[in-house]
Amino acid sequence: MQRTVLAALIAGLFSLPAWAQEAPLLGEIVVTATRIPTPARELLADVTVITEEQIDAYGHATMADLLRAVPGLELNASGGLGGQLNVHVRGTNANHLLVLVDGQRIGSATLGSTALEHLPLHAVERIELLRAPASSLYGMDAVGGVLQIFTRGGGKGTGLTGFSAGLGAHGLRHADVGLGVGDGPWRLDVSLGHAQNEGFSATNPKALFGAFNPDRDGYRNQSAQARLARRWSDGELSLGLMDVETRTEFDMGTPGNDYSRQALASQSLQLSQRLLPAWDATVRLGRGKDNMRTFGGAPSRFQTSQDQFTWENGLDAWGGKVLLGAEYLQQEVDSTTAFSVDARRIRSLFAGYGGHWGRHLLQVNARNDHNNQFGSRTTGAMSYGFEPRRGLRLHATLATAFKAPTFNDLYFPFTDYSIPGVFTYTYSGNPGLLPERSRNGELGLTWQEGKQSLRATLYRQRISDLIVASNGTSNDFPVNVGTASIDGLELAWQRDWGPWALGGHATFQAAEDSGSGLALPRRARRSGALSLARELGAWSWRGEWLLTGPRHDDLANSRALAGYGLLNLSLSHRTARDWRLEARLDNVLDKAYEQAYGYNTPGRSLFVGVRYQPQG
């Protein structure tokens, strides 16, 4: 059966592309791949752009729903809505993806990752996902890539800018509304959202450490986003705010109700100004916060604050664009757990150059990060591209990156989590840890003509001093082990024929511990997606088939996770110029599958709703 599925997937690659905009249109401007606005035709990196129109057209969805159809990504969630979401980019660890909101870091410095499962889509205007090591641009943590979220703003007129509401499976209730004020140099945009459901049991009897509890685990998310901007002919001053408050029930096997409350917040003040005809400068001051509180059998609190100052300069020179900048980041943790060190400071300098001469393209970047915990790290990247003819491009890239140990890795105090008669387990940090180091090389081909494109990327990455818990004992502490090796091939094709949109992509990779040859946890050797969409008058529909091969849930490869395929359908009907009804049916075939060992996943799920979206 698996061979049949893979054969169908590969065959589909040469007739279908992904629903999401796999490659930016040639005339589009992309920021994340170079830190400065760059025409897509001059990019030498694999970037997926998901626009506001695509987000709205997808109906009620979560960040996971959007990202599942992106090439090179593997997602797994622990339970239902609100359960911890891990995103693996091209075989790297989940904490190797750097997440930015309007340029500001947001996430946990104790876990080293961002709670993407809580970020609301009503606040999102655009998502840019860079699938490549990017420490030479953004510093520590960007070993697998960078996901940048741009919040909504910049509308016109005063009044309602959007509205949606709906009901779904497991008691889901959802609503969001957007408002805008101003049509001159001043502009204020605000959006509010609420979602909650009654859920299902997050775990099943296979759950480790006796965590199974057959109750229903519900979820609630309340969010707000605002942007105030003042624009003039050659510059802009903007203030962006986002605040998310969640309540997530989970299972710890203890009597009663275990739940967490997590608050995510981002504030960013940015000034952009053209100082000279060939000199654009941006100054950004921001703060990101992640406050996680757990209640029930093991109450705790972990809060991270990240204060960030950035100065970027883009200069037209030598037939291209020069990037010069400096950054300061201070991370602080405040917790019921007593860390011996609770703050660190990183000072950074970065530079880059991108040029396009006839058939030749070049992108070079370098960055130095000085961390007061373990000194300086210098990373770099160099890409060369050649265009044999219009629309066809070959490129090669070499890059280095690094991942700093988290505060949990370094300073977590010795803690005994044992339950007498059930299991024995202790954990402590290791202050002697070194940062993980990465070397990456890739070869790529991109072809785009009209409304169709083909992309193939061959990549190889080696991650040294990989940080893992000491496996095989009940007394765990993190250590630097040998090397992780990741070799892969990523393929994607897309084409539109009038009202039809067709797509497909596939990833074939081996992500292994170099010493043992065992597969890295939750990384499949084969994954991909097929999609088909159609617009017919006031009606539009979309179908997608998501495919994931077999994986293992642990580094010892002792807990197997079977491969699976999920069929999702969506339908919408425009009842008036600005209004439409929408419906989504996920997991149409009611497939039983696992993304994490011992955790349940939703069966067939229906959502119906209404959306207001001004057409201008």
Coordinates of C-alpha atoms in Angstrom, one line a residue:
M1 CA 0.0 0.0 0.0
Q2 CA 2.8 2.4 0.9
R3 CA 4.6 1.8 -2.5
T4 CA 1.3 2.5 -4.3
V5 CA 0.8 5.8 -2.3
L6 CA 4.4 6.9 -3.1
A7 CA 4.0 6.0 -6.8
A8 CA 0.9 8.1 -7.0
L9 CA 2.6 11.0 -5.2
I10 CA 5.6 11.0 -7.6
A11 CA 3.4 10.8 -10.6
G12 CA 1.4 13.7 -9.3
L13 CA 4.5 15.8 -9.0
F14 CA 4.7 16.2 -12.8
S15 CA 1.1 17.4 -13.1
L16 CA 0.2 19.2 -9.9
P17 CA 1.6 21.9 -7.5
A18 CA 0.8 22.9 -3.9
W19 CA -2.2 25.1 -3.0
A20 CA 0.0 27.4 -1.0
Q21 CA 2.2 29.8 -3.1
E22 CA 5.2 27.5 -3.2
A23 CA 7.5 30.0 -5.0
P24 CA 6.9 33.7 -4.8
L25 CA 5.7 35.3 -8.0
L26 CA 8.6 36.9 -9.9
G27 CA 7.4 40.5 -9.3
E28 CA 6.8 40.0 -5.6
I29 CA 8.9 41.5 -2.8
V30 CA 10.2 39.2 -0.1
V31 CA 11.9 40.3 3.1
T32 CA 12.9 37.3 5.3
A33 CA 15.4 35.7 2.9
T34 CA 17.7 38.7 2.9
R35 CA 16.4 41.0 5.8
I36 CA 15.8 43.8 3.3
P37 CA 13.0 44.0 0.7
T38 CA 14.2 42.0 -2.3
P39 CA 12.4 41.1 -5.6
A40 CA 11.6 37.4 -5.7
R41 CA 13.4 37.1 -9.0
E42 CA 16.7 37.8 -7.3
L43 CA 16.3 35.3 -4.4
L44 CA 18.7 32.4 -4.1
A45 CA 16.8 30.6 -1.3
D46 CA 13.6 28.5 -1.0
V47 CA 10.9 30.7 0.4
T48 CA 7.2 30.0 0.7
V49 CA 4.8 32.9 0.9
I50 CA 1.3 32.6 2.3
T51 CA -0.8 35.7 1.7
E52 CA -3.8 37.2 3.4
E53 CA -6.0 36.1 0.6
Q54 CA -4.8 32.5 0.8
I55 CA -5.4 32.5 4.6
D56 CA -8.9 33.8 4.2
A57 CA -9.7 31.5 1.3
Y58 CA -8.8 28.5 3.4
G59 CA -11.7 29.0 5.7
H60 CA -11.3 28.6 9.5
A61 CA -7.9 27.1 10.0
T62 CA -5.0 27.0 12.4
M63 CA -1.3 27.7 11.8
A64 CA -0.8 23.9 11.6
D65 CA -3.5 23.6 8.9
L66 CA -1.6 26.2 6.7
L67 CA 1.9 24.8 7.3
R68 CA 1.0 21.1 6.7
A69 CA 0.9 21.8 2.9
V70 CA 4.3 23.5 2.7
P71 CA 7.1 21.5 1.2
G72 CA 9.9 20.4 3.5
L73 CA 7.9 20.6 6.7
E74 CA 6.8 17.8 9.0
L75 CA 4.3 18.7 11.8
N76 CA 3.2 16.7 14.8
A77 CA 0.9 17.8 17.6
S78 CA 0.4 16.4 21.1
G79 CA -3.4 16.0 21.2
G80 CA -6.1 18.2 19.8
L81 CA -6.5 22.0 19.3
G82 CA -3.9 23.8 21.5
G83 CA -1.7 20.7 21.9
Q84 CA 2.0 21.3 21.6
L85 CA 2.9 21.7 17.9
N86 CA 6.4 20.7 16.7
V87 CA 7.6 21.8 13.2
H88 CA 10.6 20.1 11.6
V89 CA 12.1 22.0 8.7
R90 CA 14.0 19.7 6.3
G91 CA 14.7 17.1 9.0
T92 CA 16.0 19.6 11.7
N93 CA 14.8 19.7 15.2
A94 CA 11.6 21.5 16.1
N95 CA 13.6 24.1 18.1
H96 CA 15.7 24.8 15.0
L97 CA 13.0 27.0 13.5
L98 CA 13.3 30.7 14.5
V99 CA 9.9 32.5 14.7
L100 CA 9.6 36.2 14.3
V101 CA 6.5 38.5 14.5
D102 CA 7.1 41.7 12.6
G103 CA 10.9 41.1 13.1
Q104 CA 10.6 40.5 16.9
R105 CA 11.6 37.2 18.4
I106 CA 8.8 35.5 20.4
G107 CA 9.0 32.2 22.2
S108 CA 10.4 30.4 25.3
A109 CA 14.1 30.6 26.2
T110 CA 13.6 27.7 28.6
L111 CA 12.2 25.3 25.9
G112 CA 13.9 27.0 22.9
S113 CA 10.8 27.0 20.7
T114 CA 7.7 29.0 19.9
A115 CA 4.1 28.0 20.6
L116 CA 2.9 28.2 17.0
E117 CA -0.2 26.3 17.9
H118 CA -1.5 29.4 19.7
L119 CA -0.8 32.2 17.2
P120 CA -4.1 33.5 15.6
L121 CA -4.5 33.7 11.9
H122 CA -6.9 36.7 12.1
A123 CA -3.9 38.8 13.0
V124 CA -1.8 37.6 10.1
E125 CA -1.4 39.5 6.9
R126 CA 1.4 37.4 5.4
I127 CA 3.7 34.5 6.3
E128 CA 7.2 34.1 4.8
L129 CA 8.9 30.8 5.5
L130 CA 12.6 30.5 4.7
R131 CA 13.7 26.9 4.5
A132 CA 17.5 27.1 4.9
P133 CA 20.0 27.8 7.7
A134 CA 19.9 31.5 8.4
S135 CA 22.2 32.2 11.4
S136 CA 24.2 34.5 9.1
L137 CA 21.1 36.7 8.9
Y138 CA 19.4 36.2 12.3
G139 CA 21.9 34.6 14.7
M140 CA 21.3 31.7 17.0
D141 CA 18.4 29.2 16.6
A142 CA 17.9 29.6 12.8
V143 CA 19.5 26.2 12.0
G144 CA 16.5 24.9 10.0
G145 CA 15.0 28.2 8.8
V146 CA 13.0 31.2 9.7
L147 CA 9.2 31.7 9.9
Q148 CA 8.2 35.4 9.9
I149 CA 4.7 36.6 10.6
F150 CA 3.7 40.0 9.4
T151 CA 0.6 41.3 11.2
R152 CA -2.3 43.0 9.5
G153 CA -2.4 46.7 8.8
G154 CA -2.3 49.2 6.0
G155 CA -5.9 49.0 5.0
K156 CA -8.0 51.9 3.6
G157 CA -11.1 53.7 4.9
T158 CA -12.9 53.5 8.2
G159 CA -15.1 50.6 9.3
L160 CA -15.2 46.9 9.4
T161 CA -12.2 45.3 7.6
G162 CA -13.2 41.7 8.2
F163 CA -15.4 39.3 10.2
S164 CA -15.8 35.5 10.4
A165 CA -17.6 33.1 12.8
G166 CA -18.4 29.4 12.8
L167 CA -19.1 26.2 14.6
G168 CA -17.3 22.8 14.3
A169 CA -16.6 19.4 15.6
H170 CA -15.8 18.8 19.3
G171 CA -17.8 21.8 20.3
L172 CA -15.6 24.3 18.4
R173 CA -16.8 27.9 18.4
H174 CA -14.9 30.6 16.6
A175 CA -15.3 34.3 15.8
D176 CA -13.0 37.2 14.8
V177 CA -13.5 40.8 13.7
G178 CA -11.2 43.5 12.2
L179 CA -11.7 47.3 12.3
G180 CA -9.8 50.1 10.6
V181 CA -9.6 53.8 11.2
G182 CA -8.0 56.4 8.9
D183 CA -7.4 57.0 5.2
G184 CA -4.6 59.5 5.3
P185 CA -1.1 59.6 6.8
W186 CA -2.4 58.1 10.1
R187 CA -3.8 54.6 10.1
L188 CA -5.1 52.3 13.0
D189 CA -6.0 48.6 12.4
V190 CA -7.3 46.4 15.2
S191 CA -8.4 42.7 15.1
L192 CA -9.9 40.6 17.9
G193 CA -10.5 36.9 18.0
H194 CA -11.9 34.1 20.2
A195 CA -11.9 30.3 19.7
Q196 CA -12.7 27.5 22.0
N197 CA -13.7 23.8 21.9
E198 CA -14.6 21.0 24.3
G199 CA -12.0 18.7 22.7
F200 CA -11.3 15.0 23.2
S201 CA -8.9 13.1 25.3
A202 CA -5.3 14.2 24.4
T203 CA -3.8 10.9 25.4
N204 CA -4.6 7.2 25.0
P205 CA -3.5 4.1 27.1
K206 CA -0.1 4.0 25.4
A207 CA 0.9 7.4 26.8
L208 CA 4.3 7.4 28.6
F209 CA 4.8 7.9 32.4
G210 CA 1.1 7.0 33.1
A211 CA -0.2 10.2 31.6
F212 CA -3.4 8.7 30.2
N213 CA -6.6 10.3 31.5
P214 CA -9.8 9.5 29.4
D215 CA -11.4 12.9 30.1
R216 CA -12.1 15.6 27.3
D217 CA -9.3 18.2 27.0
G218 CA -10.7 21.5 25.9
Y219 CA -9.0 24.7 24.7
R220 CA -9.7 28.4 24.7
N221 CA -7.8 31.2 22.8
Q222 CA -8.5 34.9 23.1
S223 CA -6.3 37.3 21.0
A224 CA -5.9 40.9 20.0
Q225 CA -3.7 42.6 17.5
A226 CA -3.3 46.3 16.6
R227 CA -1.1 48.4 14.4
L228 CA -0.8 52.2 14.4
A229 CA 1.2 53.8 11.6
R230 CA 2.2 57.2 10.4
R231 CA 3.4 57.4 6.8
W232 CA 5.1 60.0 4.8
S233 CA 6.6 60.1 1.3
D234 CA 9.9 58.4 2.2
G235 CA 9.3 56.7 5.5
E236 CA 7.0 55.2 8.1
L237 CA 6.7 55.0 11.9
S238 CA 4.6 52.1 13.2
L239 CA 3.7 50.5 16.5
G240 CA 2.6 46.9 16.4
L241 CA 1.0 44.9 19.3
M242 CA -0.2 41.3 19.6
D243 CA -1.5 39.6 22.7
V244 CA -2.7 36.0 23.0
E245 CA -4.2 34.4 26.1
T246 CA -4.9 30.6 26.1
R247 CA -6.2 27.9 28.4
T248 CA -5.2 24.3 27.3
E249 CA -6.3 21.2 29.2
F250 CA -3.9 18.2 29.0
D251 CA -3.4 14.8 30.6
M252 CA -0.8 14.0 33.3
G253 CA -2.5 10.9 34.7
T254 CA -3.3 12.7 38.0
P255 CA -6.8 12.9 39.4
G256 CA -8.7 16.1 38.5
N257 CA -8.1 18.5 35.7
D258 CA -4.6 19.4 34.5
Y259 CA -4.4 22.6 32.4
S260 CA -2.1 25.4 31.4
R261 CA -2.5 29.1 30.8
Q262 CA -0.1 30.6 28.3
A263 CA 0.2 34.2 27.3
L264 CA 2.2 35.3 24.2
A265 CA 2.8 38.9 23.5
S266 CA 4.8 41.0 21.0
Q267 CA 5.4 44.7 20.9
S268 CA 7.4 46.4 18.2
L269 CA 8.1 50.0 17.5
Q270 CA 9.7 50.5 14.0
L271 CA 11.0 53.6 12.1
S272 CA 11.8 53.2 8.4
Q273 CA 13.3 56.1 6.5
R274 CA 15.0 56.7 3.2
L275 CA 18.0 58.8 4.3
L276 CA 19.5 59.2 0.8
P277 CA 18.4 58.1 -2.6
A278 CA 20.6 55.0 -2.2
W279 CA 20.2 54.5 1.6
D280 CA 17.3 53.0 3.4
A281 CA 17.5 52.6 7.2
T282 CA 15.3 50.8 9.7
V283 CA 15.4 51.0 13.5
R284 CA 13.3 48.5 15.5
L285 CA 12.7 48.3 19.3
G286 CA 10.6 45.4 20.5
R287 CA 9.8 43.0 23.3
G288 CA 8.4 39.4 23.1
K289 CA 7.0 37.6 26.1
D290 CA 6.0 34.0 26.7
N291 CA 4.4 33.2 30.1
M292 CA 3.4 29.6 30.7
R293 CA 1.6 28.6 33.9
T294 CA 0.7 25.0 34.6
F295 CA -2.0 23.9 37.1
G296 CA -3.0 20.6 38.5
G297 CA -0.8 17.8 39.6
A298 CA 2.5 19.7 39.0
P299 CA 1.9 23.5 39.2
S300 CA 4.7 25.7 37.7
R301 CA 5.4 28.9 35.9
F302 CA 8.0 29.7 33.3
Q303 CA 8.2 33.2 31.8
T304 CA 10.5 34.5 29.1
S305 CA 11.1 38.1 28.1
Q306 CA 13.1 39.0 25.0
D307 CA 14.1 42.6 24.5
Q308 CA 15.5 43.4 21.1
F309 CA 17.0 46.4 19.3
T310 CA 17.8 46.2 15.6
W311 CA 19.4 48.7 13.3
E312 CA 19.4 47.7 9.6
N313 CA 20.7 49.6 6.6
G314 CA 20.2 48.8 2.9
L315 CA 22.5 50.6 0.4
D316 CA 22.5 50.5 -3.4
A317 CA 26.1 49.7 -4.3
W318 CA 28.2 47.7 -6.8
G319 CA 25.3 46.8 -8.9
G320 CA 23.3 45.3 -6.1
K321 CA 22.2 45.8 -2.5
V322 CA 24.5 46.0 0.6
L323 CA 23.1 45.1 4.1
L324 CA 24.8 46.4 7.2
G325 CA 23.3 46.2 10.7
A326 CA 23.6 45.6 14.4
E327 CA 21.4 43.9 16.9
Y328 CA 21.1 43.6 20.7
L329 CA 19.1 40.8 22.4
Q330 CA 18.5 40.3 26.1
Q331 CA 16.7 37.2 27.3
E332 CA 15.4 36.8 30.8
V333 CA 13.6 34.0 32.5
D334 CA 11.4 34.1 35.6
S335 CA 10.2 30.9 37.0
T336 CA 9.0 28.9 40.0
T337 CA 12.0 26.8 39.2
A338 CA 15.2 28.4 40.6
F339 CA 17.7 28.8 37.7
S340 CA 21.2 29.6 38.8
V341 CA 21.5 31.9 35.8
D342 CA 18.3 33.7 34.6
A343 CA 19.5 36.2 31.9
R344 CA 21.8 36.4 28.9
R345 CA 22.8 39.1 26.5
I346 CA 23.7 38.8 22.8
R347 CA 25.4 41.6 20.8
S348 CA 25.5 41.1 17.0
L349 CA 26.9 42.6 13.9
F350 CA 25.8 41.5 10.4
A351 CA 26.5 42.3 6.8
G352 CA 25.5 41.1 3.4
Y353 CA 25.5 41.7 -0.3
G354 CA 23.2 40.6 -3.1
G355 CA 23.7 41.3 -6.8
H356 CA 22.3 40.3 -10.2
W357 CA 24.4 40.8 -13.3
G358 CA 22.8 39.5 -16.5
R359 CA 22.7 35.7 -16.0
H360 CA 24.6 35.7 -12.7
L361 CA 23.4 36.2 -9.2
L362 CA 25.3 36.3 -5.9
Q363 CA 24.2 36.5 -2.2
V364 CA 26.8 36.7 0.6
N365 CA 26.0 37.1 4.3
A366 CA 28.1 37.0 7.5
R367 CA 27.3 37.6 11.2
N368 CA 29.0 37.6 14.5
D369 CA 27.0 37.0 17.7
H370 CA 28.7 37.6 21.1
N371 CA 26.9 35.8 23.9
N372 CA 27.9 36.6 27.4
Q373 CA 27.5 32.8 28.3
F374 CA 29.8 31.2 25.8
G375 CA 31.5 33.9 23.8
S376 CA 31.4 34.7 20.1
R377 CA 30.1 32.7 17.1
T378 CA 30.6 33.7 13.5
T379 CA 28.4 32.3 10.8
G380 CA 28.2 32.8 7.0
A381 CA 26.4 31.9 3.9
M382 CA 27.2 32.2 0.2
S383 CA 24.9 31.5 -2.8
Y384 CA 25.6 31.6 -6.5
G385 CA 22.9 31.4 -9.2
F386 CA 23.1 31.1 -12.9
E387 CA 20.2 31.6 -15.4
P388 CA 20.9 29.7 -18.7
R389 CA 17.7 31.2 -20.1
R390 CA 14.8 33.3 -18.9
G391 CA 12.7 31.6 -16.2
L392 CA 15.3 28.9 -15.5
R393 CA 17.8 29.2 -12.7
L394 CA 20.4 26.9 -11.1
H395 CA 21.9 27.8 -7.7
A396 CA 24.3 26.5 -5.1
T397 CA 24.6 27.5 -1.4
L398 CA 27.0 26.9 1.5
A399 CA 26.0 28.0 5.0
T400 CA 26.8 27.6 8.6
A401 CA 24.5 28.1 11.6
F402 CA 24.3 27.4 15.3
K403 CA 21.8 26.8 18.1
A404 CA 22.4 28.1 21.6
P405 CA 21.5 25.8 24.5
T406 CA 18.3 26.7 26.3
F407 CA 18.1 27.8 30.0
N408 CA 16.6 24.4 30.7
D409 CA 19.5 22.7 29.0
L410 CA 22.1 24.7 30.9
Y411 CA 20.6 25.5 34.3
F412 CA 17.6 23.4 35.2
P413 CA 18.0 22.3 38.8
F414 CA 18.0 18.6 39.8
T415 CA 14.3 17.6 40.0
D416 CA 12.8 14.2 40.8
Y417 CA 9.6 13.6 38.8
S418 CA 9.2 10.0 40.1
I419 CA 5.8 8.6 41.0
P420 CA 6.3 5.7 43.5
G421 CA 5.2 2.4 42.1
V422 CA 4.7 3.9 38.6
F423 CA 8.1 5.2 37.3
T424 CA 11.4 6.7 38.3
Y425 CA 12.7 9.8 36.5
T426 CA 15.0 12.7 37.4
Y427 CA 16.3 15.6 35.3
S428 CA 18.9 18.3 35.6
G429 CA 20.7 20.8 33.4
N430 CA 24.3 20.7 32.2
P431 CA 26.1 24.1 32.4
G432 CA 29.0 22.7 30.4
L433 CA 27.0 22.4 27.2
L434 CA 28.3 23.9 23.9
P435 CA 26.1 25.4 21.2
E436 CA 25.1 23.1 18.4
R437 CA 26.9 23.8 15.1
S438 CA 25.6 23.3 11.6
R439 CA 27.1 23.1 8.1
N440 CA 24.7 23.0 5.1
G441 CA 25.1 22.7 1.4
E442 CA 22.4 22.7 -1.3
L443 CA 21.9 22.6 -5.0
G444 CA 18.7 23.8 -6.6
L445 CA 16.8 24.3 -9.8
T446 CA 13.9 26.6 -10.3
W447 CA 11.8 27.0 -13.5
Q448 CA 8.9 29.4 -13.8
E449 CA 7.0 30.2 -16.9
G450 CA 3.6 31.9 -16.8
K451 CA 1.4 30.3 -14.2
Q452 CA 3.5 27.2 -13.7
S453 CA 6.7 26.4 -12.0
L454 CA 9.0 23.5 -11.0
R455 CA 11.5 23.5 -8.2
A456 CA 14.0 20.8 -7.1
T457 CA 16.4 21.2 -4.1
L458 CA 19.1 18.7 -3.1
Y459 CA 20.3 19.5 0.5
R460 CA 22.9 18.1 2.9
Q461 CA 23.2 19.3 6.5
R462 CA 25.5 18.2 9.3
I463 CA 24.7 19.3 12.9
S464 CA 27.6 18.8 15.4
D465 CA 27.5 18.8 19.2
L466 CA 23.8 17.9 19.0
I467 CA 22.1 18.3 22.3
V468 CA 20.1 15.3 23.6
A469 CA 19.0 14.0 26.9
S470 CA 21.2 11.1 28.2
N471 CA 19.2 8.3 26.7
G472 CA 18.6 5.0 28.3
T473 CA 18.6 5.9 32.0
S474 CA 16.1 7.3 34.5
N475 CA 18.5 10.1 35.4
D476 CA 18.4 12.4 32.5
F477 CA 20.6 15.4 31.7
P478 CA 21.4 17.0 28.3
V479 CA 24.8 16.3 26.7
N480 CA 26.5 17.1 23.4
V481 CA 26.7 14.0 21.3
G482 CA 28.2 13.3 17.9
T483 CA 26.7 14.5 14.6
A484 CA 23.2 14.4 13.0
S485 CA 23.3 13.9 9.3
I486 CA 20.4 15.1 7.1
D487 CA 20.3 14.4 3.3
G488 CA 17.3 15.2 1.3
L489 CA 15.6 16.0 -2.0
E490 CA 12.6 18.4 -2.2
L491 CA 10.5 18.6 -5.3
A492 CA 7.5 20.8 -6.1
W493 CA 5.4 21.7 -9.1
Q494 CA 2.6 24.2 -9.5
R495 CA 0.3 25.3 -12.3
D496 CA -3.0 27.1 -12.8
W497 CA -5.3 26.5 -15.7
G498 CA -8.0 29.2 -15.7
P499 CA -10.3 28.4 -12.8
W500 CA -8.3 25.2 -11.9
A501 CA -5.3 25.2 -9.4
L502 CA -3.4 22.0 -9.3
G503 CA -0.4 21.1 -7.2
G504 CA 1.9 18.6 -5.5
H505 CA 5.2 18.3 -3.7
A506 CA 7.3 15.6 -2.1
T507 CA 10.3 15.4 0.2
F508 CA 12.6 12.4 0.3
Q509 CA 15.2 12.5 3.2
A510 CA 17.3 10.6 5.6
A511 CA 17.7 12.3 9.0
E512 CA 19.9 10.2 11.2
D513 CA 22.2 10.1 14.2
S514 CA 25.6 9.7 12.3
G515 CA 27.0 7.5 15.0
S516 CA 24.2 4.9 15.4
G517 CA 22.6 5.3 12.0
L518 CA 19.2 5.5 13.7
A519 CA 16.5 7.9 12.4
L520 CA 15.9 11.1 14.3
P521 CA 12.6 11.1 16.1
R522 CA 9.4 11.9 14.1
R523 CA 11.2 12.4 10.8
A524 CA 9.7 10.5 7.9
R525 CA 11.8 9.4 4.9
R526 CA 9.0 10.3 2.6
S527 CA 6.3 13.0 2.8
G528 CA 4.3 15.1 0.5
A529 CA 0.9 16.6 -0.6
L530 CA -1.4 16.7 -3.6
S531 CA -4.0 19.4 -4.1
L532 CA -6.8 20.4 -6.5
A533 CA -8.9 23.6 -6.4
R534 CA -11.6 25.0 -8.6
E535 CA -13.6 28.3 -8.8
L536 CA -16.9 28.2 -10.6
G537 CA -18.9 31.4 -10.4
A538 CA -19.8 32.1 -6.8
W539 CA -18.6 28.6 -5.8
S540 CA -15.1 27.5 -5.0
W541 CA -13.8 24.2 -3.6
R542 CA -10.5 22.7 -2.7
G543 CA -9.2 19.2 -1.9
E544 CA -5.9 18.2 -0.5
W545 CA -4.2 14.9 0.3
L546 CA -1.4 15.0 2.9
L547 CA 1.0 12.1 3.0
T548 CA 3.5 11.1 5.7
G549 CA 5.6 8.0 5.8
P550 CA 6.5 5.8 8.8
R551 CA 8.6 7.4 11.6
H552 CA 9.9 6.6 15.1
D553 CA 8.9 8.5 18.2
D554 CA 12.2 8.2 20.0
L555 CA 16.0 8.4 19.3
A556 CA 16.3 4.6 20.1
N557 CA 13.8 3.9 17.4
S558 CA 11.9 1.6 19.7
R559 CA 8.5 3.3 19.3
A560 CA 7.2 3.1 15.7
L561 CA 4.7 5.5 14.2
A562 CA 2.9 4.3 11.1
G563 CA 2.6 6.3 7.9
Y564 CA -0.7 7.8 6.9
G565 CA -2.6 9.9 4.4
L566 CA -5.3 12.5 5.2
L567 CA -7.9 13.9 2.7
N568 CA -9.3 17.3 3.5
L569 CA -12.0 19.2 1.6
S570 CA -13.3 22.8 1.7
L571 CA -16.2 24.5 0.0
S572 CA -17.3 28.2 -0.1
H573 CA -20.2 30.1 -1.7
R574 CA -20.2 33.8 -2.2
T575 CA -23.7 34.9 -1.2
A576 CA -23.0 38.7 -1.8
R577 CA -20.1 40.8 -2.9
D578 CA -18.4 40.8 0.4
W579 CA -20.0 37.8 2.1
R580 CA -19.5 34.1 1.8
L581 CA -20.5 30.8 3.5
E582 CA -17.7 28.3 4.0
A583 CA -17.3 24.7 5.1
R584 CA -14.3 22.4 5.8
L585 CA -14.3 18.7 6.2
D586 CA -11.0 17.4 7.5
N587 CA -9.9 13.8 7.6
V588 CA -12.7 12.9 5.3
L589 CA -12.0 9.2 5.4
D590 CA -11.9 9.2 9.3
K591 CA -8.3 7.9 9.2
A592 CA -6.9 6.7 12.5
Y593 CA -3.3 7.9 12.8
E594 CA -0.6 9.1 15.2
Q595 CA 1.7 12.1 15.2
A596 CA 3.1 11.5 18.6
Y597 CA 3.2 8.2 20.5
G598 CA 0.4 7.9 23.1
Y599 CA -1.4 11.1 21.8
N600 CA -4.8 11.1 20.0
T601 CA -5.6 12.9 16.8
P602 CA -9.0 14.2 15.5
G603 CA -11.1 12.0 13.4
R604 CA -13.5 13.3 10.7
S605 CA -14.2 16.9 11.6
L606 CA -16.6 19.4 10.1
F607 CA -16.5 23.2 10.4
V608 CA -19.1 25.6 8.9
G609 CA -19.0 29.4 9.1
V610 CA -19.6 32.8 7.5
R611 CA -17.1 35.3 6.4
Y612 CA -17.2 39.0 5.6
Q613 CA -14.3 40.3 3.5
P614 CA -14.5 43.7 1.8
Q615 CA -13.5 43.6 -1.8
G616 CA -12.5 47.2 -2.1

